[in-house]
Tab-separated table of C-alpha atoms in Angstrom:
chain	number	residue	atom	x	y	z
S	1	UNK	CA	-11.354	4.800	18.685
S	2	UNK	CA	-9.393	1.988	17.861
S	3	UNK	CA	-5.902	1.294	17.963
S	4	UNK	CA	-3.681	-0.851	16.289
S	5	UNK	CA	-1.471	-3.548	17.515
S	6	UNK	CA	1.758	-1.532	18.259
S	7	UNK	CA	0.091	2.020	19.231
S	8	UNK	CA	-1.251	4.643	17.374
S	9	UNK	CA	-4.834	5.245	15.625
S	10	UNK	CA	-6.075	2.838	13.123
S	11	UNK	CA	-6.748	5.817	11.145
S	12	UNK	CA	-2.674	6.467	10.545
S	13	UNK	CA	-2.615	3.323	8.295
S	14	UNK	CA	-2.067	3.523	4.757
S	15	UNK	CA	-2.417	0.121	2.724
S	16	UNK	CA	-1.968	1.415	-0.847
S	17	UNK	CA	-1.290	-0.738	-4.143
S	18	UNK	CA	1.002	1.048	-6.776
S	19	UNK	CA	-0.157	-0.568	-9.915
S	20	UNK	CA	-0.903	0.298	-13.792
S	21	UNK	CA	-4.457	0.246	-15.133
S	22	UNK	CA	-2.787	-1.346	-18.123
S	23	UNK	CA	-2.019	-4.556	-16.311
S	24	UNK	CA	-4.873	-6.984	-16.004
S	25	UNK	CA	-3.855	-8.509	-12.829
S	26	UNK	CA	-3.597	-4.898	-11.181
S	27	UNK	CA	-7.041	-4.314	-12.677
S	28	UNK	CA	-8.386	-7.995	-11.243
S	29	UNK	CA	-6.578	-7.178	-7.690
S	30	UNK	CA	-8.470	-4.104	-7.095
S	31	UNK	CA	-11.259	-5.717	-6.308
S	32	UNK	CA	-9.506	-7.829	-3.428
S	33	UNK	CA	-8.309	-4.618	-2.242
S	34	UNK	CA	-11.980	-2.896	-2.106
S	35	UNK	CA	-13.185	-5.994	-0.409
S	36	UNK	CA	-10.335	-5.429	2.440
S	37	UNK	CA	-10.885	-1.547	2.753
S	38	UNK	CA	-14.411	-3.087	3.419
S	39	UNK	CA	-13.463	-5.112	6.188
S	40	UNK	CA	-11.172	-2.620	7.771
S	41	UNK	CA	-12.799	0.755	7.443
S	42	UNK	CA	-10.449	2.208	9.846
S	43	UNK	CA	-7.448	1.786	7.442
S	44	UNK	CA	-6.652	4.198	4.827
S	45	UNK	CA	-6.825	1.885	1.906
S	46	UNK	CA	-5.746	3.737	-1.787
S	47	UNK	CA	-5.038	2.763	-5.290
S	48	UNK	CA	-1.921	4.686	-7.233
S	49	UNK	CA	-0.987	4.041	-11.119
S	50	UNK	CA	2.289	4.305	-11.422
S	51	UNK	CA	2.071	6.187	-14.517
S	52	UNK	CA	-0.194	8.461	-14.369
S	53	UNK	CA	1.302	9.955	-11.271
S	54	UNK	CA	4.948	9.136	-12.164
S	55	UNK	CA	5.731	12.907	-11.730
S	56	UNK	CA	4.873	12.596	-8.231
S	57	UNK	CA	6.962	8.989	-7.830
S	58	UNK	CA	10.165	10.334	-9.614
S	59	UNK	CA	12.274	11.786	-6.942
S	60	UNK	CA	11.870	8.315	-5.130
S	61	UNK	CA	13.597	6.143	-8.157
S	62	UNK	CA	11.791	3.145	-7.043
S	63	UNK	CA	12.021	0.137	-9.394
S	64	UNK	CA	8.715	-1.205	-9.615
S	65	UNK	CA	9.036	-4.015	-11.854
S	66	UNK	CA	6.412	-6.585	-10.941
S	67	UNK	CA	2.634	-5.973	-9.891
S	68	UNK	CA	0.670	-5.770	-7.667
S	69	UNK	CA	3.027	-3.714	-5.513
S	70	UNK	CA	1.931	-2.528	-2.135
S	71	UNK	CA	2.894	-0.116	0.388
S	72	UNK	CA	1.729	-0.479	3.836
S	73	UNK	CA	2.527	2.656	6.317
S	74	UNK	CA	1.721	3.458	9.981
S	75	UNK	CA	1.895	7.295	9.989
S	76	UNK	CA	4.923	8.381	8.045
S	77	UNK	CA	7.092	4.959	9.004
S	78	UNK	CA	7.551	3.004	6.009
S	79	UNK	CA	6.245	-0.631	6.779
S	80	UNK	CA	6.634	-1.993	4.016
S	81	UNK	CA	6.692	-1.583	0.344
S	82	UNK	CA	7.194	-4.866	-2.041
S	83	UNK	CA	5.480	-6.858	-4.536
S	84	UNK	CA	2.931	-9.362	-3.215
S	85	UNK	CA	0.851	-11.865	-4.704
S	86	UNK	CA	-2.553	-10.982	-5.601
S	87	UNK	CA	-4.676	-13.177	-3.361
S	88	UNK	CA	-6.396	-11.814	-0.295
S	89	UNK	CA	-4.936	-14.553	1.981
S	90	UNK	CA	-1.737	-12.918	1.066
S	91	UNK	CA	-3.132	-9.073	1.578
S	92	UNK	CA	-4.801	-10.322	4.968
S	93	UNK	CA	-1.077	-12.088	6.426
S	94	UNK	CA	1.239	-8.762	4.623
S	95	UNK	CA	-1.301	-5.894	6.406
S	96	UNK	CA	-1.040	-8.370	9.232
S	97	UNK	CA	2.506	-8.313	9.746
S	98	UNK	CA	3.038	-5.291	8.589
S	99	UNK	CA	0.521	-3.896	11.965
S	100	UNK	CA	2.989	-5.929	13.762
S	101	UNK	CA	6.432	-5.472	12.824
S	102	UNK	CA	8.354	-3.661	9.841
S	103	UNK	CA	8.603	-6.300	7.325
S	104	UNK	CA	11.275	-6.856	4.872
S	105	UNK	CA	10.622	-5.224	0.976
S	106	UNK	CA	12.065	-2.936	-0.699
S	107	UNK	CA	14.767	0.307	0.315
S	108	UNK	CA	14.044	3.478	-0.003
S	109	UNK	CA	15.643	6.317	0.853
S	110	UNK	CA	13.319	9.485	2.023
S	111	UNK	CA	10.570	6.828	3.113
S	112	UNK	CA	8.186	10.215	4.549
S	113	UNK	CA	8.303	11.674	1.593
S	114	UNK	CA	7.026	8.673	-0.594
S	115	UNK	CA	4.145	8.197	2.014
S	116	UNK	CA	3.126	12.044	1.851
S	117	UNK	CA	3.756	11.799	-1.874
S	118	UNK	CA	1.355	8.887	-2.132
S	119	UNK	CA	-1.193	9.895	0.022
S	120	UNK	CA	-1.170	12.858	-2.101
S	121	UNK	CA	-1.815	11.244	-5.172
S	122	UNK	CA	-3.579	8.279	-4.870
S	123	UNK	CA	-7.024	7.579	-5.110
S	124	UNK	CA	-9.055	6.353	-1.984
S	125	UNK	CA	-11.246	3.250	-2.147
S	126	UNK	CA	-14.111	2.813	-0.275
């Protein structure tokens, strides 16, 4: 089995975009993220709208504002979770980093329960 840079299976990654299906660049994006659960079929890759599961995103009060947003988690430690641009060069170097050290992006506070919460409720490409 293979492990990741810093310990731990590859399967304890979770690289999910929180997006709307309204928004066309969310709906253009998915694709690049398909393409990268592709190329890493280890990783836990999963797409979450925002409001259709905004029952399951209220007790977090996060402020997305901007798309795509993306959280990236080894396990239940909180990586990172902030708005990236929607190229895959961008994906590729933020999953990169992100396998490397905890990366700056946004505060939240019960950062377990919002991955739990997410895994929950997203759906899983692939």
């Amino acid at each position: 089995m293979m492990t990741s840079a810093r310990g731990g299976k590859e399967s304890d990654w979770l690289v999910a975009c929180l997006c709307a299906a309204w928004c066309g660049t969310c709906r253009d994006y998915r694709a690049t993220l398909e393409a990268m659960a592709r190329e890493h079929p280890a990783l836990h890759f999963a797409w979450l709208d925002i409001e259709d599961e905004a029952d399951a995103l209220a007790p977090f009060d996060l402020d997305i504002e901007n798309f795509p947003t993306l959280l990236v988690a080894r396990g239940d430690d909180l990586r990172f979770l902030g708005t990236v641009l929607p190229h895959a060069n961008t994906l590729a170097r933020t999953l990169q980093a992100a396998r490397e050290a905890v990366l700056p992006g946004m505060k939240v506070e019960r950062p377990q329960a919002l991955i739990a919460a997410v895994r929950a409720a997203a759906e899983t490409l692939r």
